[in-house]
PDB file of C-alpha atoms and ligand atoms in Angstrom:
ATOM      1  CA  MET A   1     -27.498   1.104   5.201  1.00 76.00           C
ATOM      2  CA  GLY A   2     -24.465   3.438   4.877  1.00 85.00           C
ATOM      3  CA  SER A   3     -22.720   3.419   1.505  1.00 95.00           C
ATOM      4  CA  LEU A   4     -19.323   1.755   1.174  1.00 98.00           C
ATOM      5  CA  ARG A   5     -18.490   3.761  -1.974  1.00 98.00           C
ATOM      6  CA  VAL A   6     -15.364   5.928  -1.798  1.00 98.00           C
ATOM      7  CA  SER A   7     -13.452   8.306  -4.041  1.00 98.00           C
ATOM      8  CA  ILE A   8      -9.699   8.692  -3.941  1.00 98.00           C
ATOM      9  CA  GLY A   9      -9.632  11.779  -6.147  1.00 98.00           C
ATOM     10  CA  SER A  10     -10.940  10.599  -9.516  1.00 98.00           C
ATOM     11  CA  VAL A  11     -10.622   6.902  -8.615  1.00 98.00           C
ATOM     12  CA  ARG A  12     -14.066   5.658  -7.544  1.00 98.00           C
ATOM     13  CA  LEU A  13     -14.396   2.352  -5.738  1.00 98.00           C
ATOM     14  CA  ASP A  14     -17.528   0.443  -4.716  1.00 98.00           C
ATOM     15  CA  ARG A  15     -15.796  -0.736  -1.531  1.00 98.00           C
ATOM     16  CA  PRO A  16     -13.169   1.104   0.562  1.00 98.00           C
ATOM     17  CA  GLY A  17     -10.620  -1.688   1.166  1.00 98.00           C
ATOM     18  CA  MET A  18      -7.878  -2.576  -1.304  1.00 98.00           C
ATOM     19  CA  VAL A  19      -5.366  -5.395  -1.299  1.00 98.00           C
ATOM     20  CA  ALA A  20      -1.996  -3.841  -0.411  1.00 98.00           C
ATOM     21  CA  SER A  21       0.929  -4.404  -2.741  1.00 98.00           C
ATOM     22  CA  GLY A  22       2.779  -7.669  -2.147  1.00 96.00           C
ATOM     23  CA  ILE A  23       0.012 -10.097  -1.243  1.00 96.00           C
ATOM     24  CA  MET A  24      -2.162 -12.186  -3.576  1.00 96.00           C
ATOM     25  CA  ASP A  25      -1.302  -9.875  -6.450  1.00 96.00           C
ATOM     26  CA  GLU A  26       1.355 -11.594  -8.560  1.00 96.00           C
ATOM     27  CA  THR A  27      -1.001 -13.161 -11.083  1.00 97.00           C
ATOM     28  CA  GLY A  28      -4.167 -12.141 -12.871  1.00 98.00           C
ATOM     29  CA  ALA A  29      -5.984 -15.080 -11.246  1.00 98.00           C
ATOM     30  CA  SER A  30      -5.015 -14.129  -7.671  1.00 98.00           C
ATOM     31  CA  MET A  31      -5.990 -10.491  -8.233  1.00 98.00           C
ATOM     32  CA  ILE A  32      -9.384 -11.580  -9.604  1.00 98.00           C
ATOM     33  CA  ARG A  33      -9.888 -13.847  -6.592  1.00 97.00           C
ATOM     34  CA  MET A  34      -9.317 -10.901  -4.243  1.00 98.00           C
ATOM     35  CA  LEU A  35     -11.711  -8.632  -6.164  1.00 98.00           C
ATOM     36  CA  ARG A  36     -14.352 -11.357  -5.875  1.00 98.00           C
ATOM     37  CA  SER A  37     -13.684 -11.596  -2.109  1.00 97.00           C
ATOM     38  CA  GLY A  38     -14.917  -8.062  -1.479  1.00 97.00           C
ATOM     39  CA  ALA A  39     -11.843  -5.899  -2.080  1.00 98.00           C
ATOM     40  CA  GLY A  40     -12.654  -2.612  -3.812  1.00 98.00           C
ATOM     41  CA  ALA A  41      -9.396  -2.780  -5.779  1.00 98.00           C
ATOM     42  CA  VAL A  42      -6.099  -4.632  -5.825  1.00 98.00           C
ATOM     43  CA  VAL A  43      -2.679  -2.993  -5.815  1.00 98.00           C
ATOM     44  CA  SER A  44      -0.343  -5.129  -7.888  1.00 98.00           C
ATOM     45  CA  LYS A  45       2.950  -6.550  -6.750  1.00 98.00           C
ATOM     46  CA  SER A  46       5.623  -3.857  -7.136  1.00 98.00           C
ATOM     47  CA  VAL A  47       7.071  -4.365 -10.605  1.00 98.00           C
ATOM     48  CA  GLY A  48      10.403  -3.175 -12.004  1.00 98.00           C
ATOM     49  CA  SER A  49      12.002  -2.940 -15.448  1.00 98.00           C
ATOM     50  CA  VAL A  50      13.536  -6.425 -15.526  1.00 98.00           C
ATOM     51  CA  PRO A  51      12.925  -9.756 -13.751  1.00 98.00           C
ATOM     52  CA  LYS A  52      14.284  -9.708 -10.170  1.00 97.00           C
ATOM     53  CA  PRO A  53      14.617 -12.833  -7.996  1.00 96.00           C
ATOM     54  CA  GLY A  54      14.588 -10.929  -4.688  1.00 96.00           C
ATOM     55  CA  HIS A  55      16.543 -11.857  -1.573  1.00 97.00           C
ATOM     56  CA  PRO A  56      17.246 -15.549  -0.898  1.00 97.00           C
ATOM     57  CA  ASN A  57      15.642 -17.426   1.984  1.00 98.00           C
ATOM     58  CA  PRO A  58      15.146 -16.838   4.855  1.00 98.00           C
ATOM     59  CA  ASN A  59      13.128 -13.799   3.869  1.00 98.00           C
ATOM     60  CA  PHE A  60       9.883 -14.096   5.852  1.00 98.00           C
ATOM     61  CA  THR A  61       8.757 -15.088   9.347  1.00 98.00           C
ATOM     62  CA  GLU A  62       6.034 -14.369  11.878  1.00 97.00           C
ATOM     63  CA  THR A  63       6.764 -12.279  14.942  1.00 97.00           C
ATOM     64  CA  VAL A  64       4.789 -11.000  17.929  1.00 96.00           C
ATOM     65  CA  GLY A  65       1.772  -9.150  16.549  1.00 97.00           C
ATOM     66  CA  GLY A  66       2.815  -9.357  12.937  1.00 98.00           C
ATOM     67  CA  CYS A  67       5.290 -10.561  10.337  1.00 98.00           C
ATOM     68  CA  VAL A  68       8.660  -9.541   9.001  1.00 98.00           C
ATOM     69  CA  ASN A  69       9.774  -9.837   5.402  1.00 98.00           C
ATOM     70  CA  ALA A  70      12.791  -9.080   3.301  1.00 98.00           C
ATOM     71  CA  MET A  71      11.483 -10.307  -0.033  1.00 97.00           C
ATOM     72  CA  GLY A  72      13.677  -7.867  -1.962  1.00 97.00           C
ATOM     73  CA  LEU A  73      11.039  -6.862  -4.507  1.00 97.00           C
ATOM     74  CA  PRO A  74      10.956 -10.143  -6.470  1.00 97.00           C
ATOM     75  CA  ASN A  75       8.958  -9.702  -9.672  1.00 97.00           C
ATOM     76  CA  PRO A  76       8.845 -10.944 -13.274  1.00 98.00           C
ATOM     77  CA  GLY A  77       9.595  -7.545 -14.863  1.00 98.00           C
ATOM     78  CA  ILE A  78       7.195  -5.153 -16.557  1.00 98.00           C
ATOM     79  CA  ASP A  79       7.065  -7.003 -19.917  1.00 98.00           C
ATOM     80  CA  ALA A  80       5.974 -10.314 -18.402  1.00 98.00           C
ATOM     81  CA  PHE A  81       3.546  -8.634 -15.978  1.00 98.00           C
ATOM     82  CA  GLY A  82       1.437  -7.215 -18.808  1.00 98.00           C
ATOM     83  CA  GLU A  83      -0.485 -10.458 -19.290  1.00 97.00           C
ATOM     84  CA  GLU A  84      -1.368 -10.639 -15.561  1.00 98.00           C
ATOM     85  CA  MET A  85      -2.524  -7.015 -15.544  1.00 98.00           C
ATOM     86  CA  ARG A  86      -4.653  -7.387 -18.675  1.00 97.00           C
ATOM     87  CA  THR A  87      -6.339 -10.457 -17.178  1.00 97.00           C
ATOM     88  CA  ALA A  88      -7.039  -8.728 -13.852  1.00 98.00           C
ATOM     89  CA  VAL A  89      -8.314  -5.373 -15.172  1.00 98.00           C
ATOM     90  CA  SER A  90     -11.109  -7.184 -17.010  1.00 97.00           C
ATOM     91  CA  GLU A  91     -12.595  -7.951 -13.552  1.00 98.00           C
ATOM     92  CA  GLY A  92     -12.170  -4.656 -11.657  1.00 98.00           C
ATOM     93  CA  PRO A  93      -9.889  -1.793 -10.613  1.00 98.00           C
ATOM     94  CA  ILE A  94      -6.188  -2.604 -10.402  1.00 98.00           C
ATOM     95  CA  VAL A  95      -3.596  -0.103  -9.179  1.00 98.00           C
ATOM     96  CA  GLY A  96      -0.193  -0.734 -10.784  1.00 98.00           C
ATOM     97  CA  SER A  97       2.631  -0.590  -8.241  1.00 98.00           C
ATOM     98  CA  VAL A  98       6.093   0.148  -9.628  1.00 98.00           C
ATOM     99  CA  PHE A  99       9.603   0.655  -8.299  1.00 98.00           C
ATOM    100  CA  GLY A 100      12.655   2.065 -10.027  1.00 98.00           C
ATOM    101  CA  ALA A 101      15.991   3.720  -9.437  1.00 98.00           C
ATOM    102  CA  SER A 102      15.463   6.989 -11.333  1.00 98.00           C
ATOM    103  CA  PRO A 103      12.665   9.351 -12.419  1.00 98.00           C
ATOM    104  CA  GLU A 104      12.992   8.072 -15.991  1.00 98.00           C
ATOM    105  CA  GLU A 105      12.626   4.446 -14.926  1.00 98.00           C
ATOM    106  CA  PHE A 106       9.572   5.211 -12.767  1.00 98.00           C
ATOM    107  CA  ALA A 107       8.007   7.179 -15.635  1.00 98.00           C
ATOM    108  CA  MET A 108       8.561   4.342 -18.123  1.00 98.00           C
ATOM    109  CA  LEU A 109       7.086   1.751 -15.732  1.00 98.00           C
ATOM    110  CA  ALA A 110       4.074   3.892 -14.861  1.00 98.00           C
ATOM    111  CA  ASP A 111       3.395   4.493 -18.551  1.00 98.00           C
ATOM    112  CA  ARG A 112       3.416   0.734 -19.163  1.00 98.00           C
ATOM    113  CA  MET A 113       1.035   0.155 -16.244  1.00 98.00           C
ATOM    114  CA  GLU A 114      -1.319   2.721 -17.736  1.00 98.00           C
ATOM    115  CA  ASP A 115      -1.135   0.896 -21.086  1.00 98.00           C
ATOM    116  CA  TYR A 116      -2.029  -2.345 -19.296  1.00 98.00           C
ATOM    117  CA  GLY A 117      -5.219  -0.734 -17.932  1.00 98.00           C
ATOM    118  CA  ALA A 118      -4.245   0.274 -14.356  1.00 98.00           C
ATOM    119  CA  CYS A 119      -6.758   2.720 -12.836  1.00 98.00           C
ATOM    120  CA  ALA A 120      -3.880   4.465 -10.999  1.00 98.00           C
ATOM    121  CA  VAL A 121      -0.180   3.917 -10.394  1.00 98.00           C
ATOM    122  CA  GLU A 122       1.370   3.550  -6.952  1.00 98.00           C
ATOM    123  CA  LEU A 123       5.038   4.540  -6.680  1.00 98.00           C
ATOM    124  CA  ASN A 124       6.857   2.330  -4.173  1.00 98.00           C
ATOM    125  CA  LEU A 125       9.199   4.838  -2.545  1.00 98.00           C
ATOM    126  CA  SER A 126       9.191   3.021   0.758  1.00 98.00           C
ATOM    127  CA  CYS A 127      10.483  -0.568   0.678  1.00 98.00           C
ATOM    128  CA  PRO A 128      12.953  -0.628   3.618  1.00 97.00           C
ATOM    129  CA  HIS A 129      15.134  -3.498   2.438  1.00 95.00           C
ATOM    130  CA  ALA A 130      15.899  -3.249  -1.297  1.00 90.00           C
ATOM    131  CA  GLN A 131      19.237  -1.590  -1.961  1.00 91.00           C
ATOM    132  CA  GLY A 132      19.033   1.320  -4.407  1.00 95.00           C
ATOM    133  CA  TYR A 133      15.242   1.440  -4.347  1.00 96.00           C
ATOM    134  CA  GLY A 134      12.320   2.222  -2.065  1.00 96.00           C
ATOM    135  CA  MET A 135      13.019   4.272   1.036  1.00 97.00           C
ATOM    136  CA  GLU A 136      16.580   5.000  -0.075  1.00 97.00           C
ATOM    137  CA  LEU A 137      14.914   7.347  -2.582  1.00 97.00           C
ATOM    138  CA  GLY A 138      11.713   8.065  -0.675  1.00 98.00           C
ATOM    139  CA  THR A 139      13.253   9.778   2.346  1.00 98.00           C
ATOM    140  CA  ASP A 140      14.596  12.736   0.358  1.00 98.00           C
ATOM    141  CA  PRO A 141      11.856  15.275  -0.520  1.00 98.00           C
ATOM    142  CA  LYS A 142      13.765  16.550  -3.600  1.00 98.00           C
ATOM    143  CA  VAL A 143      14.236  13.056  -4.989  1.00 98.00           C
ATOM    144  CA  VAL A 144      10.563  12.241  -4.347  1.00 98.00           C
ATOM    145  CA  ALA A 145       9.482  15.445  -6.098  1.00 98.00           C
ATOM    146  CA  GLY A 146      11.649  14.629  -9.126  1.00 98.00           C
ATOM    147  CA  ILE A 147      10.195  11.135  -9.460  1.00 98.00           C
ATOM    148  CA  VAL A 148       6.585  12.234  -8.957  1.00 98.00           C
ATOM    149  CA  SER A 149       6.968  15.068 -11.433  1.00 98.00           C
ATOM    150  CA  ALA A 150       8.436  12.765 -14.114  1.00 98.00           C
ATOM    151  CA  VAL A 151       5.640  10.219 -13.603  1.00 98.00           C
ATOM    152  CA  SER A 152       2.893  12.875 -13.599  1.00 98.00           C
ATOM    153  CA  ASP A 153       4.187  14.158 -16.938  1.00 98.00           C
ATOM    154  CA  ALA A 154       4.231  10.626 -18.381  1.00 98.00           C
ATOM    155  CA  VAL A 155       0.778   9.308 -17.448  1.00 98.00           C
ATOM    156  CA  SER A 156      -2.811  10.492 -17.377  1.00 98.00           C
ATOM    157  CA  VAL A 157      -3.975   8.097 -14.625  1.00 98.00           C
ATOM    158  CA  PRO A 158      -3.730   9.279 -10.978  1.00 98.00           C
ATOM    159  CA  VAL A 159      -0.315   9.000  -9.322  1.00 99.00           C
ATOM    160  CA  TRP A 160      -0.275   7.606  -5.774  1.00 99.00           C
ATOM    161  CA  VAL A 161       2.905   7.708  -3.684  1.00 98.00           C
ATOM    162  CA  LYS A 162       3.508   5.056  -1.015  1.00 98.00           C
ATOM    163  CA  LEU A 163       5.652   6.493   1.776  1.00 98.00           C
ATOM    164  CA  THR A 164       7.773   5.054   4.554  1.00 98.00           C
ATOM    165  CA  PRO A 165       7.297   5.618   8.295  1.00 98.00           C
ATOM    166  CA  ASN A 166      11.081   5.266   8.689  1.00 98.00           C
ATOM    167  CA  THR A 167      11.696   9.014   8.697  1.00 98.00           C
ATOM    168  CA  HIS A 168      11.066  12.015  10.915  1.00 97.00           C
ATOM    169  CA  ILE A 169      10.110  14.196   7.918  1.00 98.00           C
ATOM    170  CA  LEU A 170       7.130  12.224   6.602  1.00 98.00           C
ATOM    171  CA  THR A 171       4.917  15.285   6.217  1.00 98.00           C
ATOM    172  CA  GLN A 172       7.648  17.217   4.364  1.00 98.00           C
ATOM    173  CA  ILE A 173       8.066  14.306   1.965  1.00 98.00           C
ATOM    174  CA  ALA A 174       4.307  14.096   1.425  1.00 98.00           C
ATOM    175  CA  SER A 175       4.086  17.858   0.794  1.00 98.00           C
ATOM    176  CA  ALA A 176       6.912  17.596  -1.753  1.00 98.00           C
ATOM    177  CA  ALA A 177       5.014  14.789  -3.500  1.00 98.00           C
ATOM    178  CA  GLU A 178       1.794  16.848  -3.486  1.00 98.00           C
ATOM    179  CA  SER A 179       3.528  19.917  -4.938  1.00 98.00           C
ATOM    180  CA  ALA A 180       5.079  17.759  -7.666  1.00 98.00           C
ATOM    181  CA  GLY A 181       1.670  16.498  -8.789  1.00 98.00           C
ATOM    182  CA  ALA A 182       0.845  13.416  -6.681  1.00 98.00           C
ATOM    183  CA  ASP A 183      -2.872  12.602  -6.541  1.00 98.00           C
ATOM    184  CA  ALA A 184      -2.819  10.601  -3.287  1.00 98.00           C
ATOM    185  CA  ILE A 185      -0.486   9.534  -0.487  1.00 99.00           C
ATOM    186  CA  VAL A 186      -0.443   5.904   0.646  1.00 98.00           C
ATOM    187  CA  ALA A 187       0.874   5.402   4.202  1.00 98.00           C
ATOM    188  CA  ILE A 188       2.515   3.400   5.632  1.00 98.00           C
ATOM    189  CA  ASN A 189       4.906   0.766   4.288  1.00 98.00           C
ATOM    190  CA  THR A 190       6.705  -1.554   6.716  1.00 98.00           C
ATOM    191  CA  LEU A 191       8.924  -0.451   9.612  1.00 98.00           C
ATOM    192  CA  LYS A 192      12.617  -1.246   9.161  1.00 98.00           C
ATOM    193  CA  ALA A 193      13.343  -4.146  11.512  1.00 98.00           C
ATOM    194  CA  MET A 194      15.642  -7.058  12.402  1.00 98.00           C
ATOM    195  CA  VAL A 195      15.292 -10.529  13.932  1.00 98.00           C
ATOM    196  CA  ILE A 196      18.307 -12.241  15.558  1.00 98.00           C
ATOM    197  CA  VAL A 197      18.563 -15.986  16.231  1.00 98.00           C
ATOM    198  CA  PRO A 198      20.465 -16.307  19.554  1.00 98.00           C
ATOM    199  CA  GLU A 199      21.700 -19.860  18.828  1.00 98.00           C
ATOM    200  CA  PHE A 200      23.363 -18.694  15.615  1.00 97.00           C
ATOM    201  CA  ALA A 201      24.298 -15.282  17.020  1.00 98.00           C
ATOM    202  CA  LYS A 202      23.223 -13.864  13.658  1.00 98.00           C
ATOM    203  CA  PRO A 203      20.303 -12.073  12.024  1.00 98.00           C
ATOM    204  CA  LEU A 204      17.682 -14.505  10.706  1.00 98.00           C
ATOM    205  CA  MET A 205      17.152 -12.868   7.343  1.00 98.00           C
ATOM    206  CA  SER A 206      19.625 -13.394   4.517  1.00 98.00           C
ATOM    207  CA  ASN A 207      19.356  -9.629   3.988  1.00 98.00           C
ATOM    208  CA  LYS A 208      19.849  -8.982   7.741  1.00 98.00           C
ATOM    209  CA  THR A 209      17.301  -6.115   7.882  1.00 98.00           C
ATOM    210  CA  CYS A 210      13.644  -6.565   7.009  1.00 98.00           C
ATOM    211  CA  GLY A 211      10.249  -4.831   7.211  1.00 98.00           C
ATOM    212  CA  LEU A 212       7.763  -5.252  10.061  1.00 98.00           C
ATOM    213  CA  SER A 213       4.055  -5.439   9.158  1.00 98.00           C
ATOM    214  CA  GLY A 214       0.809  -6.489  10.822  1.00 98.00           C
ATOM    215  CA  ARG A 215      -1.307  -5.348  13.709  1.00 98.00           C
ATOM    216  CA  CYS A 216       1.683  -4.310  15.830  1.00 98.00           C
ATOM    217  CA  ILE A 217       2.361  -1.389  13.449  1.00 98.00           C
ATOM    218  CA  LYS A 218      -1.226  -0.101  13.339  1.00 98.00           C
ATOM    219  CA  PRO A 219      -0.731   2.709  15.916  1.00 98.00           C
ATOM    220  CA  VAL A 220       2.289   3.942  13.927  1.00 98.00           C
ATOM    221  CA  GLY A 221       0.234   4.003  10.731  1.00 98.00           C
ATOM    222  CA  VAL A 222      -2.742   5.718  12.324  1.00 98.00           C
ATOM    223  CA  ARG A 223      -0.485   8.427  13.757  1.00 98.00           C
ATOM    224  CA  ALA A 224       1.158   8.892  10.325  1.00 98.00           C
ATOM    225  CA  VAL A 225      -2.240   9.323   8.636  1.00 98.00           C
ATOM    226  CA  TRP A 226      -3.277  11.754  11.385  1.00 98.00           C
ATOM    227  CA  ASP A 227      -0.198  13.908  10.683  1.00 98.00           C
ATOM    228  CA  LEU A 228      -0.611  13.634   6.900  1.00 98.00           C
ATOM    229  CA  HIS A 229      -4.279  14.697   7.065  1.00 98.00           C
ATOM    230  CA  LYS A 230      -3.155  18.009   8.551  1.00 98.00           C
ATOM    231  CA  ALA A 231      -0.234  18.414   6.123  1.00 98.00           C
ATOM    232  CA  VAL A 232      -1.673  17.679   2.656  1.00 98.00           C
ATOM    233  CA  SER A 233      -4.898  18.349   0.763  1.00 98.00           C
ATOM    234  CA  ILE A 234      -4.770  15.298  -1.504  1.00 98.00           C
ATOM    235  CA  PRO A 235      -6.487  12.067  -0.373  1.00 98.00           C
ATOM    236  CA  ILE A 236      -4.691   9.622   1.905  1.00 98.00           C
ATOM    237  CA  VAL A 237      -4.925   5.852   1.692  1.00 99.00           C
ATOM    238  CA  GLY A 238      -4.230   4.217   5.067  1.00 98.00           C
ATOM    239  CA  VAL A 239      -2.385   0.910   5.377  1.00 98.00           C
ATOM    240  CA  GLY A 240      -0.652  -0.969   8.193  1.00 98.00           C
ATOM    241  CA  GLY A 241      -2.141  -3.598  10.486  1.00 98.00           C
ATOM    242  CA  ILE A 242      -5.780  -3.504   9.395  1.00 98.00           C
ATOM    243  CA  GLU A 243      -7.505  -6.813  10.175  1.00 98.00           C
ATOM    244  CA  ASP A 244     -11.080  -5.791  11.045  1.00 98.00           C
ATOM    245  CA  HIS A 245     -13.536  -2.926  10.580  1.00 98.00           C
ATOM    246  CA  ARG A 246     -12.479  -1.191  13.806  1.00 98.00           C
ATOM    247  CA  ASP A 247      -8.870  -1.044  12.565  1.00 98.00           C
ATOM    248  CA  ALA A 248     -10.140   0.412   9.276  1.00 98.00           C
ATOM    249  CA  LEU A 249     -12.250   2.969  11.171  1.00 98.00           C
ATOM    250  CA  GLU A 250      -9.195   4.194  13.072  1.00 98.00           C
ATOM    251  CA  TYR A 251      -7.462   4.994   9.792  1.00 98.00           C
ATOM    252  CA  ILE A 252     -10.597   6.566   8.277  1.00 98.00           C
ATOM    253  CA  MET A 253     -11.256   8.728  11.345  1.00 98.00           C
ATOM    254  CA  ALA A 254      -7.589   9.831  11.362  1.00 98.00           C
ATOM    255  CA  GLY A 255      -8.046  11.043   7.776  1.00 98.00           C
ATOM    256  CA  ALA A 256      -7.836   8.167   5.284  1.00 98.00           C
ATOM    257  CA  SER A 257     -10.315   8.206   2.376  1.00 98.00           C
ATOM    258  CA  ALA A 258      -9.753   4.488   1.791  1.00 98.00           C
ATOM    259  CA  PHE A 259      -7.490   1.754   3.119  1.00 98.00           C
ATOM    260  CA  GLN A 260      -5.393  -1.259   2.143  1.00 98.00           C
ATOM    261  CA  VAL A 261      -4.988  -4.644   3.811  1.00 98.00           C
ATOM    262  CA  GLY A 262      -1.754  -6.631   3.439  1.00 98.00           C
ATOM    263  CA  THR A 263      -0.719  -8.894   6.309  1.00 98.00           C
ATOM    264  CA  GLY A 264      -4.407  -9.143   7.305  1.00 97.00           C
ATOM    265  CA  VAL A 265      -5.035 -11.130   4.115  1.00 98.00           C
ATOM    266  CA  LEU A 266      -2.433 -13.645   5.321  1.00 96.00           C
ATOM    267  CA  THR A 267      -3.712 -13.891   8.893  1.00 96.00           C
ATOM    268  CA  ARG A 268      -7.472 -13.720   8.195  1.00 96.00           C
ATOM    269  CA  GLY A 269      -7.680 -15.052   4.631  1.00 97.00           C
ATOM    270  CA  PRO A 270      -9.398 -13.410   1.650  1.00 97.00           C
ATOM    271  CA  GLU A 271     -12.649 -13.297   3.702  1.00 97.00           C
ATOM    272  CA  VAL A 272     -11.153 -10.371   5.622  1.00 98.00           C
ATOM    273  CA  PHE A 273     -12.666  -7.933   3.097  1.00 98.00           C
ATOM    274  CA  ALA A 274     -16.240  -9.255   3.339  1.00 98.00           C
ATOM    275  CA  ASP A 275     -15.984  -9.155   7.168  1.00 98.00           C
ATOM    276  CA  ILE A 276     -14.650  -5.583   7.171  1.00 98.00           C
ATOM    277  CA  ASN A 277     -17.359  -4.441   4.716  1.00 98.00           C
ATOM    278  CA  ALA A 278     -20.138  -5.950   6.864  1.00 98.00           C
ATOM    279  CA  GLY A 279     -18.627  -4.435  10.035  1.00 98.00           C
ATOM    280  CA  LEU A 280     -18.399  -0.981   8.455  1.00 98.00           C
ATOM    281  CA  GLU A 281     -22.020  -1.134   7.274  1.00 98.00           C
ATOM    282  CA  SER A 282     -23.243  -2.103  10.766  1.00 98.00           C
ATOM    283  CA  PHE A 283     -21.142   0.607  12.398  1.00 98.00           C
ATOM    284  CA  MET A 284     -22.432   3.305  10.026  1.00 98.00           C
ATOM    285  CA  GLU A 285     -26.033   2.243  10.647  1.00 97.00           C
ATOM    286  CA  GLU A 286     -25.608   2.150  14.420  1.00 98.00           C
ATOM    287  CA  HIS A 287     -23.837   5.519  14.600  1.00 98.00           C
ATOM    288  CA  GLY A 288     -25.784   7.431  11.931  1.00 97.00           C
ATOM    289  CA  TYR A 289     -23.053   7.907   9.344  1.00 98.00           C
ATOM    290  CA  PRO A 290     -24.498   7.932   5.782  1.00 97.00           C
ATOM    291  CA  ASP A 291     -21.265   6.903   4.074  1.00 98.00           C
ATOM    292  CA  ILE A 292     -17.527   6.359   4.518  1.00 98.00           C
ATOM    293  CA  ARG A 293     -16.760   9.927   3.416  1.00 97.00           C
ATOM    294  CA  SER A 294     -18.720  11.352   6.356  1.00 98.00           C
ATOM    295  CA  MET A 295     -16.282   9.612   8.740  1.00 98.00           C
ATOM    296  CA  VAL A 296     -13.016  10.690   7.070  1.00 98.00           C
ATOM    297  CA  GLY A 297     -10.922  12.698   9.531  1.00 98.00           C
ATOM    298  CA  VAL A 298     -13.705  13.093  12.131  1.00 98.00           C
ATOM    299  CA  ALA A 299     -11.263  12.325  14.948  1.00 98.00           C
ATOM    300  CA  ASN A 300      -8.843  14.865  13.530  1.00 91.00           C
ATOM    301  CA  ASP A 301     -10.965  17.977  12.755  1.00 74.00           C
TER     302      ASP A 301
HETATM  303  C1  LIG B 421       9.100  -6.738  -1.153  1.00 81.29           C
HETATM  304  O1  LIG B 421       8.557  -7.291  -2.104  1.00 81.29           O
HETATM  305  O2  LIG B 421      10.306  -6.800  -1.009  1.00 81.29           O
HETATM  306  C2  LIG B 421       8.301  -5.935  -0.173  1.00 81.29           C
HETATM  307  C3  LIG B 421       7.877  -4.688  -0.798  1.00 81.29           C
HETATM  308  C4  LIG B 421       7.975  -3.484   0.084  1.00 81.29           C
HETATM  309  O3  LIG B 421       8.402  -3.585   1.238  1.00 81.29           O
HETATM  310  O4  LIG B 421       7.644  -2.416  -0.388  1.00 81.29           O
END
């Protein structure tokens, strides 16, 4: 049976799939539930310096092939999140996702996540619908480099950078992050989107724009990982529309060392991880791959 173990730099996981930030990761109990469902790690909800209510309703709906959300980074703030993190890290690896508006704020938040026991920090530089945060910062290579450099100086755990597909310079941004000390690139976050209700002649979301996730974005994510695999030497974590082992294999064969599942947890339930793990093991046995690592980038070499 092929091994499911993976390494994302110095982060070693028994299973290759992680829960993506923003789903089943707001409390210690929900993160533990996901680890027990077969996820190799959980990425926490993106947490900021102070409590943030997020955008008012409507902020979520299903669409063809996926979902759209404009949650607006709701979170309880880094002080209150400590208890949830400490509970969850007693069960398994938790990656602490943070968002901020400046290098100093990112560095402070990452340092706190390290104190709470995170095995790595993930910098959310890619939310497409939170004013002053996310992709507003993460589409400028110089800004990304400044944030990554400040965080790398502040923490000793690996620094992962989650990037947006809403740019034509993704590989330049990733290279800037790598040069500034990033340990892994996570790609992709949601595609900037909009839903209009014809009867109201208005956008559905209170925030107007939102982020598209789910299976409909998988080809965009796979292409992004393909490009990133050629552009950077640090590991890539693939995310976007993974719901079964064949979706995961596309990302791995494009160049991802591991992957995350977000909307797939909603559509398939927590069992999605056990199903993907079993599917990957069968595939490796049938096709003679000894482990996940032996498949990374094979479609791209
Ligand atoms: C949210 O919580 O607003 C979604 C996070 C993201 O898009 O990065």
